[in-house]
Amino acid sequence: MPSPSVSIIAGIALIAAAVYKFIIYPAFLSPLSKIPAANWSVHFSSLWINYIRYTNVENATVFELHKNKGPIVRMGPAELSVNCYEGGLKTIYTGGFPKTEFYINRFMNYGNIGNMFCFIDSKTHSTRKRMLSNIYSKSVVLASPTARATSKAILYDRLLPIFQKSSDSKNAIEVHSLDYAYAMDAFMAYQFGLDIGSNFIQDVEKRKWYLHLFFSRRPYLFWTTEVPTFTAWMHKLGIRLVPQWVDNATVALENWNLDICDKAEALLSSPAAASTPAISYPAIYAVERAKFQKADIKPPPQMTAKDPRQTYPRRLDIASDMYDHNAAAHETSGDTLTWLYYEMSLRPALQKQLREELLTLDPPILFPAPSAHFELPDPKKVDALPLLDAILQETLRRWVSVPGGQPRVTPGVCSLAGYDGIPGGVRVQSAAYVLHRNPEVFPDPEAWKPERWLDASVDELNEMRRWFWAFGSGGRMCIGNNIAIHSMKHAIAAIYTNFTTTIVDAEGIEQDDGFTAGPKGNKLWLQFHHV
């Protein structure tokens, strides 16, 4: 039995070792100790950054930190925020830095089924992305008979009549919820076909049901995303940091999406699949389904494991991707359209200028349709309009709908923002909210100025495009950016060809904080006036 003196010495040694490992080394000797710190405690604790995230002020806080401390800031013992292009954005996001557990914790669907967005390793992600990259490519989207036919139907049969009614009755419309509805309907029509996809524009009760379940869970994401182990342990102790109704809401939304996938599967499995008209064809679903069928020489793991939910091959794999894509589409495009209409409604002269440009389309997108055989103009012509493009680009910059940090992990020892020897396993991230407010690249960054995209020199434009991060960059760049731009440009073009807009109530239009973030007030009331 050791003597008391030996035990005391051993205890002191353990304490000293712990002090060295958890305080002295990280605070004074680690390569990260040389990097400006957000707070004195971040050298040895994650409490500060977790508090910032829990109180939902991360984006604004990080922005101020970079203004005061430079292009790289230490946010935790093994966490950095980076706000520069060379040695930062370019290195991290085009250099193959893998994703972190953040994405698994937040974006896994159907309990344990991954999707393209949450895959951590690049190989798994790139394999899945190759399945869908063509159907999402700009050339395919702009030439797609399905995208063209569904765009016309949604604009003329669903959306524009609502604005005409507002003009006729002189009653204002709350457009934020409607923008979510349009974004979802437009995307899902390309994803599943017009008949199977959502109809949130006209089915207001279903829209309210979906949006309530989708957004009411948001305040609880901190627990499951940032501190999942702690949250699970608390649950085992009988303390639910995430209420049961949150889990129930997630299951309800997943089942809603799964039902739509099942309908698309039934359509494509039927003898009538080959004769399905373009307007009803589930373009995105069909492509991933066909790619899986080609890739699966033997049954996939979920089938061999006899998962009772896998009633046909790859049911949950495809459904997880489809859910992730349509959830992202409705939120990001819906928020973007709301802010664009807000900014345009402040500028009657710009509305007039845009309408003059839109009337150069052949044919223009007039409502009511000038004839029963009216067709939308060539999507390539819509996409090429310079003022329309500048207005959308500036909205995506100033009011970026995914403003939060995009975490990655250093794959090994590397250099970032002029600091060498940064070890592997460090969480590093940049944020569009901060990148888009660099005054050296975007002068007067808080102002919404579409003209900055029209008047810039070639060098200035190239620099803005390098820092423009509304859709991310590198191999993990948002796969849906082309269909998103297509649907948003068509909505903007249809509205401002036929109507002017004025603000009735924009209280709370300022942006919330978070990984994704819409208007704090969750509303925008506009009056439409037919031209």
Short mmCIF file of C-alpha atoms in Angstrom, two decimals:
data_model
loop_
_atom_site.label_atom_id
_atom_site.label_comp_id
_atom_site.label_asym_id
_atom_site.label_seq_id
_atom_site.Cartn_x
_atom_site.Cartn_y
_atom_site.Cartn_z
CA MET A 1 0.00 0.00 0.00
CA PRO A 2 1.54 3.35 -1.04
CA SER A 3 2.42 5.77 1.70
CA PRO A 4 0.35 8.98 2.09
CA SER A 5 3.27 11.02 0.75
CA VAL A 6 3.43 8.93 -2.43
CA SER A 7 -0.34 9.32 -2.95
CA ILE A 8 -0.09 13.07 -2.48
CA ILE A 9 2.76 13.32 -4.96
CA ALA A 10 0.84 11.21 -7.48
CA GLY A 11 -2.23 13.39 -7.03
CA ILE A 12 -0.22 16.57 -7.49
CA ALA A 13 1.38 15.08 -10.61
CA LEU A 14 -2.03 14.24 -12.09
CA ILE A 15 -3.31 17.72 -11.35
CA ALA A 16 -0.19 19.27 -12.87
CA ALA A 17 -0.54 17.11 -15.98
CA ALA A 18 -4.18 18.10 -16.33
CA VAL A 19 -3.33 21.80 -15.89
CA TYR A 20 -0.64 21.51 -18.52
CA LYS A 21 -2.83 19.61 -21.00
CA PHE A 22 -6.02 21.59 -20.64
CA ILE A 23 -4.78 25.09 -19.72
CA ILE A 24 -1.07 25.78 -20.19
CA TYR A 25 -0.56 24.01 -23.52
CA PRO A 26 -3.73 25.20 -25.29
CA ALA A 27 -3.44 28.75 -23.94
CA PHE A 28 0.30 29.35 -24.37
CA LEU A 29 2.07 26.62 -26.34
CA SER A 30 -0.38 25.32 -28.95
CA PRO A 31 -0.04 26.70 -32.50
CA LEU A 32 -3.60 27.97 -32.05
CA SER A 33 -2.53 30.07 -29.04
CA LYS A 34 -0.91 32.58 -31.39
CA ILE A 35 -4.22 33.24 -33.17
CA PRO A 36 -6.36 36.13 -31.87
CA ALA A 37 -8.95 34.78 -29.44
CA ALA A 38 -12.63 35.67 -29.36
CA ASN A 39 -12.65 35.46 -25.56
CA TRP A 40 -10.06 34.67 -22.87
CA SER A 41 -11.78 31.36 -22.14
CA VAL A 42 -11.75 29.91 -25.66
CA HIS A 43 -8.17 28.62 -25.25
CA PHE A 44 -9.38 25.87 -22.94
CA SER A 45 -13.19 25.78 -23.07
CA SER A 46 -16.05 25.65 -25.58
CA LEU A 47 -18.51 27.25 -23.18
CA TRP A 48 -18.21 30.70 -24.77
CA ILE A 49 -18.90 29.63 -28.36
CA ASN A 50 -21.70 27.32 -27.24
CA TYR A 51 -23.28 30.21 -25.35
CA ILE A 52 -23.04 32.41 -28.46
CA ARG A 53 -24.75 29.71 -30.51
CA TYR A 54 -27.37 28.98 -27.90
CA THR A 55 -28.34 32.66 -27.67
CA ASN A 56 -28.50 32.83 -31.48
CA VAL A 57 -26.05 35.69 -32.02
CA GLU A 58 -23.19 33.83 -33.69
CA ASN A 59 -23.21 35.55 -37.09
CA ALA A 60 -23.30 39.08 -35.74
CA THR A 61 -20.70 38.26 -33.07
CA VAL A 62 -18.29 36.65 -35.54
CA PHE A 63 -18.67 39.61 -37.90
CA GLU A 64 -17.63 42.06 -35.18
CA LEU A 65 -14.75 39.82 -34.13
CA HIS A 66 -13.29 39.73 -37.62
CA LYS A 67 -13.63 43.50 -37.95
CA ASN A 68 -11.60 43.95 -34.77
CA LYS A 69 -9.22 40.98 -34.80
CA GLY A 70 -8.52 40.26 -38.45
CA PRO A 71 -9.04 37.39 -40.89
CA ILE A 72 -8.73 34.51 -38.42
CA VAL A 73 -10.13 34.18 -34.89
CA ARG A 74 -9.95 31.37 -32.36
CA MET A 75 -13.48 30.47 -31.27
CA GLY A 76 -12.75 27.47 -29.05
CA PRO A 77 -9.94 25.11 -28.00
CA ALA A 78 -10.03 23.47 -31.44
CA GLU A 79 -12.15 25.85 -33.49
CA LEU A 80 -11.32 28.72 -35.84
CA SER A 81 -13.31 31.22 -37.88
CA VAL A 82 -11.66 32.33 -41.12
CA ASN A 83 -12.57 35.39 -43.19
CA CYS A 84 -10.20 35.62 -46.14
CA TYR A 85 -10.00 34.13 -49.62
CA GLU A 86 -6.34 33.15 -50.13
CA GLY A 87 -5.26 30.94 -47.27
CA GLY A 88 -8.83 30.72 -46.06
CA LEU A 89 -11.94 30.17 -48.17
CA LYS A 90 -9.97 28.79 -51.11
CA THR A 91 -7.83 26.49 -48.95
CA ILE A 92 -10.67 25.09 -46.85
CA TYR A 93 -13.50 24.68 -49.35
CA THR A 94 -11.62 23.78 -52.51
CA GLY A 95 -8.88 21.91 -50.67
CA GLY A 96 -10.90 18.87 -49.69
CA PHE A 97 -11.32 19.61 -45.98
CA PRO A 98 -13.97 17.10 -44.81
CA LYS A 99 -17.22 18.09 -43.16
CA THR A 100 -17.81 17.71 -39.43
CA GLU A 101 -20.40 15.84 -37.37
CA PHE A 102 -22.46 19.05 -37.46
CA TYR A 103 -24.05 17.91 -40.72
CA ILE A 104 -24.88 14.41 -39.52
CA ASN A 105 -26.40 15.78 -36.33
CA ARG A 106 -28.56 18.30 -38.16
CA PHE A 107 -29.38 16.87 -41.58
CA MET A 108 -29.68 13.09 -41.20
CA ASN A 109 -33.19 11.94 -42.09
CA TYR A 110 -35.37 8.92 -41.29
CA GLY A 111 -33.43 8.22 -38.13
CA ASN A 112 -30.17 7.00 -39.59
CA ILE A 113 -30.31 7.57 -43.35
CA GLY A 114 -27.67 9.88 -44.74
CA ASN A 115 -27.95 12.14 -47.76
CA MET A 116 -25.62 14.02 -50.04
CA PHE A 117 -25.51 17.12 -47.82
CA CYS A 118 -24.54 15.33 -44.61
CA PHE A 119 -21.94 12.90 -45.97
CA ILE A 120 -18.66 13.72 -44.25
CA ASP A 121 -16.08 12.07 -46.48
CA SER A 122 -15.57 13.49 -49.96
CA LYS A 123 -15.64 10.15 -51.78
CA THR A 124 -19.13 9.19 -50.56
CA HIS A 125 -20.37 12.69 -51.28
CA SER A 126 -18.93 12.89 -54.77
CA THR A 127 -20.34 9.46 -55.67
CA ARG A 128 -23.84 10.60 -54.69
CA LYS A 129 -23.42 14.03 -56.27
CA ARG A 130 -22.46 12.53 -59.63
CA MET A 131 -25.84 10.81 -59.69
CA LEU A 132 -27.66 14.14 -59.69
CA SER A 133 -25.22 16.70 -61.06
CA ASN A 134 -26.51 16.51 -64.63
CA ILE A 135 -30.21 16.98 -63.84
CA TYR A 136 -29.27 20.01 -61.72
CA SER A 137 -26.85 21.50 -64.26
CA LYS A 138 -27.65 24.88 -65.75
CA SER A 139 -27.83 23.61 -69.33
CA VAL A 140 -30.29 20.86 -68.42
CA VAL A 141 -32.47 23.09 -66.19
CA LEU A 142 -32.76 25.81 -68.86
CA ALA A 143 -33.59 23.24 -71.57
CA SER A 144 -35.88 21.03 -69.46
CA PRO A 145 -39.42 20.56 -70.84
CA THR A 146 -40.53 19.71 -67.30
CA ALA A 147 -39.10 22.91 -65.80
CA ARG A 148 -40.63 25.01 -68.56
CA ALA A 149 -44.07 23.41 -68.45
CA THR A 150 -44.33 23.42 -64.66
CA SER A 151 -43.08 27.02 -64.42
CA LYS A 152 -45.87 28.20 -66.69
CA ALA A 153 -48.53 26.24 -64.80
CA ILE A 154 -47.43 27.43 -61.38
CA LEU A 155 -47.13 31.07 -62.44
CA TYR A 156 -50.34 31.34 -64.46
CA ASP A 157 -52.63 28.92 -62.66
CA ARG A 158 -51.51 29.44 -59.07
CA LEU A 159 -49.39 32.51 -58.31
CA LEU A 160 -50.28 35.40 -60.60
CA PRO A 161 -54.06 35.13 -60.00
CA ILE A 162 -53.40 35.82 -56.30
CA PHE A 163 -51.59 39.05 -57.14
CA GLN A 164 -54.30 40.03 -59.59
CA LYS A 165 -56.87 39.56 -56.84
CA SER A 166 -54.83 41.80 -54.55
CA SER A 167 -54.76 44.48 -57.23
CA ASP A 168 -58.48 44.23 -57.96
CA SER A 169 -59.55 44.21 -54.30
CA LYS A 170 -56.86 46.63 -53.09
CA ASN A 171 -56.12 44.19 -50.25
CA ALA A 172 -52.55 43.57 -49.17
CA ILE A 173 -50.96 40.11 -49.21
CA GLU A 174 -48.57 38.55 -46.69
CA VAL A 175 -45.96 37.40 -49.18
CA HIS A 176 -43.36 35.72 -46.97
CA SER A 177 -45.42 32.58 -46.44
CA LEU A 178 -46.48 32.73 -50.08
CA ASP A 179 -42.84 32.94 -51.15
CA TYR A 180 -42.12 29.73 -49.25
CA ALA A 181 -45.10 28.17 -51.00
CA TYR A 182 -43.97 29.26 -54.45
CA ALA A 183 -40.39 28.12 -53.85
CA MET A 184 -41.57 24.70 -52.68
CA ASP A 185 -44.11 24.25 -55.47
CA ALA A 186 -41.66 25.33 -58.19
CA PHE A 187 -38.91 23.05 -56.96
CA MET A 188 -41.08 20.01 -56.24
CA ALA A 189 -42.70 20.28 -59.66
CA TYR A 190 -39.25 19.70 -61.16
CA GLN A 191 -38.46 17.11 -58.50
CA PHE A 192 -41.69 15.07 -58.70
CA GLY A 193 -43.84 16.55 -61.48
CA LEU A 194 -46.70 19.00 -61.12
CA ASP A 195 -49.33 16.41 -60.13
CA ILE A 196 -47.33 14.70 -57.38
CA GLY A 197 -45.43 17.71 -56.04
CA SER A 198 -46.77 20.16 -53.47
CA ASN A 199 -49.46 22.77 -54.05
CA PHE A 200 -48.77 25.06 -51.10
CA ILE A 201 -49.77 28.16 -53.06
CA GLN A 202 -53.42 27.11 -53.23
CA ASP A 203 -53.64 24.68 -50.32
CA VAL A 204 -53.12 27.23 -47.56
CA GLU A 205 -53.97 24.84 -44.71
CA LYS A 206 -51.39 22.29 -45.84
CA ARG A 207 -48.88 25.10 -46.21
CA LYS A 208 -49.53 26.29 -42.65
CA TRP A 209 -49.22 22.72 -41.37
CA TYR A 210 -45.87 22.20 -43.07
CA LEU A 211 -44.33 25.56 -42.16
CA HIS A 212 -45.45 25.29 -38.54
CA LEU A 213 -43.87 21.86 -38.10
CA PHE A 214 -40.76 22.82 -40.03
CA PHE A 215 -39.92 26.04 -38.19
CA SER A 216 -41.27 25.31 -34.71
CA ARG A 217 -38.42 22.82 -34.22
CA ARG A 218 -35.74 25.44 -34.94
CA PRO A 219 -35.11 26.63 -31.33
CA TYR A 220 -34.16 23.09 -30.28
CA LEU A 221 -31.57 22.43 -33.00
CA PHE A 222 -28.74 23.73 -30.82
CA TRP A 223 -29.05 20.74 -28.50
CA THR A 224 -29.06 18.05 -31.16
CA THR A 225 -26.54 19.77 -33.43
CA GLU A 226 -23.87 21.20 -31.14
CA VAL A 227 -24.07 19.12 -27.94
CA PRO A 228 -25.65 15.82 -29.02
CA THR A 229 -23.78 13.64 -26.50
CA PHE A 230 -24.79 15.85 -23.57
CA THR A 231 -28.37 15.95 -24.87
CA ALA A 232 -28.48 12.14 -25.12
CA TRP A 233 -27.11 11.70 -21.60
CA MET A 234 -29.66 14.14 -20.19
CA HIS A 235 -32.38 12.15 -21.95
CA LYS A 236 -31.14 8.96 -20.29
CA LEU A 237 -31.40 10.75 -16.95
CA GLY A 238 -35.03 11.59 -17.72
CA ILE A 239 -34.45 15.22 -18.73
CA ARG A 240 -35.64 15.98 -22.26
CA LEU A 241 -33.91 19.08 -23.61
CA VAL A 242 -35.76 18.42 -26.85
CA PRO A 243 -39.50 17.84 -26.30
CA GLN A 244 -41.17 14.74 -27.72
CA TRP A 245 -43.34 16.86 -29.99
CA VAL A 246 -40.21 17.98 -31.86
CA ASP A 247 -39.42 14.37 -32.74
CA ASN A 248 -43.08 13.82 -33.69
CA ALA A 249 -42.98 16.86 -35.98
CA THR A 250 -39.86 15.54 -37.71
CA VAL A 251 -41.49 12.16 -38.29
CA ALA A 252 -44.63 13.80 -39.68
CA LEU A 253 -42.62 15.85 -42.19
CA GLU A 254 -40.54 12.85 -43.20
CA ASN A 255 -43.67 10.76 -43.72
CA TRP A 256 -45.20 13.51 -45.85
CA ASN A 257 -42.12 13.50 -48.06
CA LEU A 258 -41.99 9.70 -48.13
CA ASP A 259 -45.60 9.51 -49.32
CA ILE A 260 -44.71 11.76 -52.26
CA CYS A 261 -41.67 9.60 -53.08
CA ASP A 262 -43.88 6.51 -53.01
CA LYS A 263 -46.24 8.13 -55.52
CA ALA A 264 -43.33 8.92 -57.82
CA GLU A 265 -42.10 5.34 -57.48
CA ALA A 266 -45.54 3.99 -58.34
CA LEU A 267 -45.70 6.22 -61.40
CA LEU A 268 -42.29 5.18 -62.69
CA SER A 269 -43.02 1.51 -62.00
CA SER A 270 -46.25 1.56 -63.98
CA PRO A 271 -46.65 0.71 -67.68
CA ALA A 272 -47.73 4.31 -68.29
CA ALA A 273 -44.36 5.74 -67.16
CA ALA A 274 -42.99 6.02 -70.69
CA SER A 275 -45.93 8.13 -71.82
CA THR A 276 -45.91 10.52 -68.85
CA PRO A 277 -46.12 14.12 -70.15
CA ALA A 278 -43.24 16.47 -69.29
CA ILE A 279 -45.38 18.51 -66.90
CA SER A 280 -46.04 15.43 -64.76
CA TYR A 281 -42.62 13.76 -64.98
CA PRO A 282 -40.66 13.41 -61.68
CA ALA A 283 -37.39 14.57 -63.23
CA ILE A 284 -35.06 14.63 -60.22
CA TYR A 285 -36.53 11.55 -58.52
CA ALA A 286 -36.38 9.56 -61.75
CA VAL A 287 -32.70 10.32 -62.29
CA GLU A 288 -31.56 9.26 -58.82
CA ARG A 289 -33.76 6.16 -58.97
CA ALA A 290 -32.24 5.13 -62.30
CA LYS A 291 -28.69 5.79 -61.09
CA PHE A 292 -29.21 3.61 -58.03
CA GLN A 293 -30.69 0.82 -60.15
CA LYS A 294 -27.61 0.92 -62.37
CA ALA A 295 -25.19 1.03 -59.43
CA ASP A 296 -26.81 -1.71 -57.35
CA ILE A 297 -25.45 -4.97 -58.74
CA LYS A 298 -26.42 -6.58 -55.46
CA PRO A 299 -29.08 -5.45 -52.97
CA PRO A 300 -28.07 -2.40 -50.91
CA PRO A 301 -27.25 -2.85 -47.20
CA GLN A 302 -30.65 -1.68 -45.96
CA MET A 303 -32.38 -4.32 -48.07
CA THR A 304 -30.16 -7.15 -46.90
CA ALA A 305 -30.70 -5.99 -43.32
CA LYS A 306 -34.45 -6.39 -43.93
CA ASP A 307 -35.37 -2.88 -42.82
CA PRO A 308 -39.19 -3.07 -42.91
CA ARG A 309 -39.30 0.49 -44.25
CA GLN A 310 -37.40 -0.47 -47.41
CA THR A 311 -40.44 -1.70 -49.31
CA TYR A 312 -38.63 -1.12 -52.60
CA PRO A 313 -34.91 -0.68 -53.35
CA ARG A 314 -33.31 2.49 -52.03
CA ARG A 315 -36.62 3.86 -50.79
CA LEU A 316 -35.12 5.67 -47.80
CA ASP A 317 -31.84 6.67 -49.48
CA ILE A 318 -33.72 8.51 -52.21
CA ALA A 319 -36.30 9.90 -49.80
CA SER A 320 -33.55 11.32 -47.56
CA ASP A 321 -32.01 13.17 -50.50
CA MET A 322 -35.38 14.36 -51.77
CA TYR A 323 -36.38 15.65 -48.32
CA ASP A 324 -33.10 17.47 -47.84
CA HIS A 325 -33.36 19.12 -51.26
CA ASN A 326 -36.95 20.35 -51.04
CA ALA A 327 -36.55 21.52 -47.44
CA ALA A 328 -33.54 23.60 -48.44
CA ALA A 329 -35.21 24.88 -51.60
CA HIS A 330 -38.34 26.29 -50.01
CA GLU A 331 -36.52 28.03 -47.14
CA THR A 332 -33.61 29.62 -48.97
CA SER A 333 -35.49 30.75 -52.08
CA GLY A 334 -38.52 31.82 -50.04
CA ASP A 335 -36.42 34.08 -47.83
CA THR A 336 -34.52 35.50 -50.81
CA LEU A 337 -37.70 36.40 -52.69
CA THR A 338 -39.15 38.11 -49.63
CA TRP A 339 -36.15 40.39 -49.22
CA LEU A 340 -35.99 41.09 -52.95
CA TYR A 341 -39.63 42.19 -53.02
CA TYR A 342 -39.00 44.33 -49.95
CA GLU A 343 -36.05 46.11 -51.56
CA MET A 344 -37.87 46.54 -54.86
CA SER A 345 -40.96 47.91 -53.12
CA LEU A 346 -38.82 50.73 -51.71
CA ARG A 347 -37.76 51.74 -55.24
CA PRO A 348 -40.58 52.52 -57.70
CA ALA A 349 -38.09 53.83 -60.26
CA LEU A 350 -36.16 50.56 -60.23
CA GLN A 351 -39.42 48.62 -60.68
CA LYS A 352 -40.09 50.68 -63.79
CA GLN A 353 -36.56 50.13 -65.07
CA LEU A 354 -36.83 46.39 -64.53
CA ARG A 355 -40.21 46.24 -66.25
CA GLU A 356 -38.73 47.94 -69.30
CA GLU A 357 -36.05 45.27 -69.45
CA LEU A 358 -38.58 42.46 -68.94
CA LEU A 359 -40.74 43.74 -71.79
CA THR A 360 -37.84 43.07 -74.17
CA LEU A 361 -38.44 39.34 -73.73
CA ASP A 362 -40.10 37.66 -76.70
CA PRO A 363 -42.78 37.02 -75.72
CA PRO A 364 -43.01 39.04 -72.51
CA ILE A 365 -44.54 37.27 -69.50
CA LEU A 366 -47.86 39.11 -69.63
CA PHE A 367 -50.80 38.28 -67.37
CA PRO A 368 -53.50 37.42 -68.23
CA ALA A 369 -51.97 35.35 -71.01
CA PRO A 370 -52.46 37.01 -74.40
CA SER A 371 -53.68 33.76 -75.99
CA ALA A 372 -54.60 30.19 -75.14
CA HIS A 373 -51.39 28.98 -76.79
CA PHE A 374 -49.09 31.37 -74.94
CA GLU A 375 -45.69 29.98 -73.94
CA LEU A 376 -43.05 31.41 -71.65
CA PRO A 377 -40.01 32.99 -73.29
CA ASP A 378 -36.82 31.01 -73.73
CA PRO A 379 -35.43 30.44 -70.19
CA LYS A 380 -31.97 31.30 -71.48
CA LYS A 381 -33.24 34.78 -72.41
CA VAL A 382 -34.73 35.26 -68.95
CA ASP A 383 -31.50 34.13 -67.32
CA ALA A 384 -29.42 36.52 -69.44
CA LEU A 385 -31.25 39.76 -68.49
CA PRO A 386 -28.55 41.90 -66.82
CA LEU A 387 -30.66 44.03 -64.47
CA LEU A 388 -32.75 41.07 -63.33
CA ASP A 389 -29.57 39.14 -62.64
CA ALA A 390 -27.99 42.05 -60.74
CA ILE A 391 -31.08 42.49 -58.56
CA LEU A 392 -31.08 38.82 -57.61
CA GLN A 393 -27.31 38.68 -57.11
CA GLU A 394 -27.36 41.67 -54.78
CA THR A 395 -30.21 40.20 -52.76
CA LEU A 396 -28.31 36.94 -52.42
CA ARG A 397 -25.30 38.95 -51.22
CA ARG A 398 -26.92 41.42 -48.84
CA TRP A 399 -29.60 39.06 -47.51
CA VAL A 400 -27.83 35.71 -47.88
CA SER A 401 -30.28 33.03 -46.77
CA VAL A 402 -27.59 30.70 -45.37
CA PRO A 403 -25.52 33.24 -43.44
CA GLY A 404 -24.03 30.87 -40.86
CA GLY A 405 -20.70 29.09 -40.70
CA GLN A 406 -20.05 26.06 -42.88
CA PRO A 407 -17.87 23.88 -40.62
CA ARG A 408 -15.05 21.72 -41.92
CA VAL A 409 -12.18 19.95 -40.12
CA THR A 410 -8.49 20.26 -40.89
CA PRO A 411 -7.33 16.96 -42.44
CA GLY A 412 -3.76 17.41 -41.17
CA VAL A 413 -1.22 20.08 -40.31
CA CYS A 414 -1.91 23.13 -42.48
CA SER A 415 -1.56 26.90 -42.79
CA LEU A 416 -4.51 29.29 -42.69
CA ALA A 417 -4.60 33.09 -42.95
CA GLY A 418 -0.84 33.33 -42.46
CA TYR A 419 -0.63 31.04 -39.43
CA ASP A 420 1.40 27.84 -39.81
CA GLY A 421 1.30 24.55 -37.95
CA ILE A 422 -2.45 24.38 -37.42
CA PRO A 423 -2.96 20.73 -36.42
CA GLY A 424 -5.41 18.24 -37.85
CA GLY A 425 -8.81 17.79 -36.26
CA VAL A 426 -9.53 21.52 -35.81
CA ARG A 427 -13.00 22.79 -36.72
CA VAL A 428 -12.62 25.64 -39.21
CA GLN A 429 -15.36 27.59 -40.91
CA SER A 430 -16.23 30.66 -42.93
CA ALA A 431 -19.62 32.37 -43.00
CA ALA A 432 -21.34 34.10 -45.91
CA TYR A 433 -22.74 36.73 -43.53
CA VAL A 434 -19.17 37.88 -42.83
CA LEU A 435 -17.69 37.30 -46.28
CA HIS A 436 -20.39 39.36 -47.95
CA ARG A 437 -19.66 42.35 -45.69
CA ASN A 438 -16.03 42.87 -46.67
CA PRO A 439 -15.94 46.61 -47.52
CA GLU A 440 -12.81 46.20 -49.64
CA VAL A 441 -14.70 43.87 -51.97
CA PHE A 442 -18.25 45.20 -51.52
CA PRO A 443 -18.05 48.95 -50.75
CA ASP A 444 -20.85 50.13 -48.46
CA PRO A 445 -21.69 46.46 -47.77
CA GLU A 446 -24.84 47.04 -45.70
CA ALA A 447 -26.49 48.84 -48.61
CA TRP A 448 -28.48 46.95 -51.24
CA LYS A 449 -27.00 48.13 -54.53
CA PRO A 450 -27.72 46.05 -57.65
CA GLU A 451 -25.69 48.53 -59.66
CA ARG A 452 -22.49 47.21 -58.06
CA TRP A 453 -22.86 44.13 -60.31
CA LEU A 454 -23.49 46.23 -63.42
CA ASP A 455 -20.93 49.01 -63.00
CA ALA A 456 -17.97 46.98 -61.75
CA SER A 457 -14.81 46.59 -63.80
CA VAL A 458 -13.76 43.12 -64.90
CA ASP A 459 -11.28 42.88 -62.02
CA GLU A 460 -13.83 44.14 -59.48
CA LEU A 461 -16.44 41.71 -60.74
CA ASN A 462 -14.05 38.78 -60.55
CA GLU A 463 -13.15 39.69 -56.97
CA MET A 464 -16.82 39.98 -55.96
CA ARG A 465 -17.53 36.60 -57.47
CA ARG A 466 -14.65 35.03 -55.52
CA TRP A 467 -16.13 36.32 -52.26
CA PHE A 468 -19.76 35.71 -53.23
CA TRP A 469 -20.82 32.67 -51.21
CA ALA A 470 -24.59 32.42 -51.35
CA PHE A 471 -24.29 28.86 -52.65
CA GLY A 472 -20.94 27.93 -51.12
CA SER A 473 -17.97 26.89 -53.25
CA GLY A 474 -15.88 23.92 -54.26
CA GLY A 475 -17.07 20.35 -54.53
CA ARG A 476 -19.68 20.87 -51.80
CA MET A 477 -21.27 23.88 -53.48
CA CYS A 478 -25.08 23.83 -53.41
CA ILE A 479 -26.20 21.42 -56.12
CA GLY A 480 -29.59 23.15 -56.52
CA ASN A 481 -28.36 26.66 -57.29
CA ASN A 482 -29.37 26.55 -60.97
CA ILE A 483 -32.96 25.43 -60.41
CA ALA A 484 -33.23 27.94 -57.54
CA ILE A 485 -32.08 30.82 -59.74
CA HIS A 486 -34.36 29.63 -62.54
CA SER A 487 -37.47 29.57 -60.35
CA MET A 488 -36.70 32.87 -58.59
CA LYS A 489 -35.97 34.74 -61.82
CA HIS A 490 -39.23 33.56 -63.34
CA ALA A 491 -41.24 34.68 -60.31
CA ILE A 492 -39.55 38.10 -60.25
CA ALA A 493 -39.98 38.51 -64.00
CA ALA A 494 -43.66 37.53 -63.90
CA ILE A 495 -44.45 39.87 -61.02
CA TYR A 496 -42.65 43.00 -62.21
CA THR A 497 -43.77 42.62 -65.81
CA ASN A 498 -47.37 42.90 -64.65
CA PHE A 499 -47.44 44.58 -61.23
CA THR A 500 -45.89 47.20 -59.04
CA THR A 501 -45.53 46.58 -55.31
CA THR A 502 -45.74 48.83 -52.28
CA ILE A 503 -45.05 48.04 -48.64
CA VAL A 504 -47.93 47.88 -46.18
CA ASP A 505 -46.12 46.28 -43.23
CA ALA A 506 -42.41 45.36 -43.10
CA GLU A 507 -41.94 45.27 -39.34
CA GLY A 508 -39.27 42.70 -38.46
CA ILE A 509 -37.79 42.53 -41.96
CA GLU A 510 -34.25 42.59 -40.50
CA GLN A 511 -32.48 39.24 -40.67
CA ASP A 512 -32.49 36.74 -37.84
CA ASP A 513 -29.30 34.92 -36.85
CA GLY A 514 -28.52 31.27 -37.44
CA PHE A 515 -27.18 28.76 -39.95
CA THR A 516 -30.21 29.58 -42.10
CA ALA A 517 -32.04 32.78 -41.24
CA GLY A 518 -35.12 34.58 -42.55
CA PRO A 519 -36.77 37.83 -41.46
CA LYS A 520 -37.17 38.19 -37.69
CA GLY A 521 -40.80 39.23 -38.05
CA ASN A 522 -41.57 36.28 -40.36
CA LYS A 523 -43.81 38.46 -42.52
CA LEU A 524 -43.98 41.05 -45.28
CA TRP A 525 -47.26 42.63 -46.32
CA LEU A 526 -47.36 44.09 -49.83
CA GLN A 527 -50.00 45.71 -51.99
CA PHE A 528 -49.94 44.74 -55.67
CA HIS A 529 -51.03 47.13 -58.41
CA HIS A 530 -51.57 45.86 -61.94
CA VAL A 531 -49.66 47.96 -64.42
#
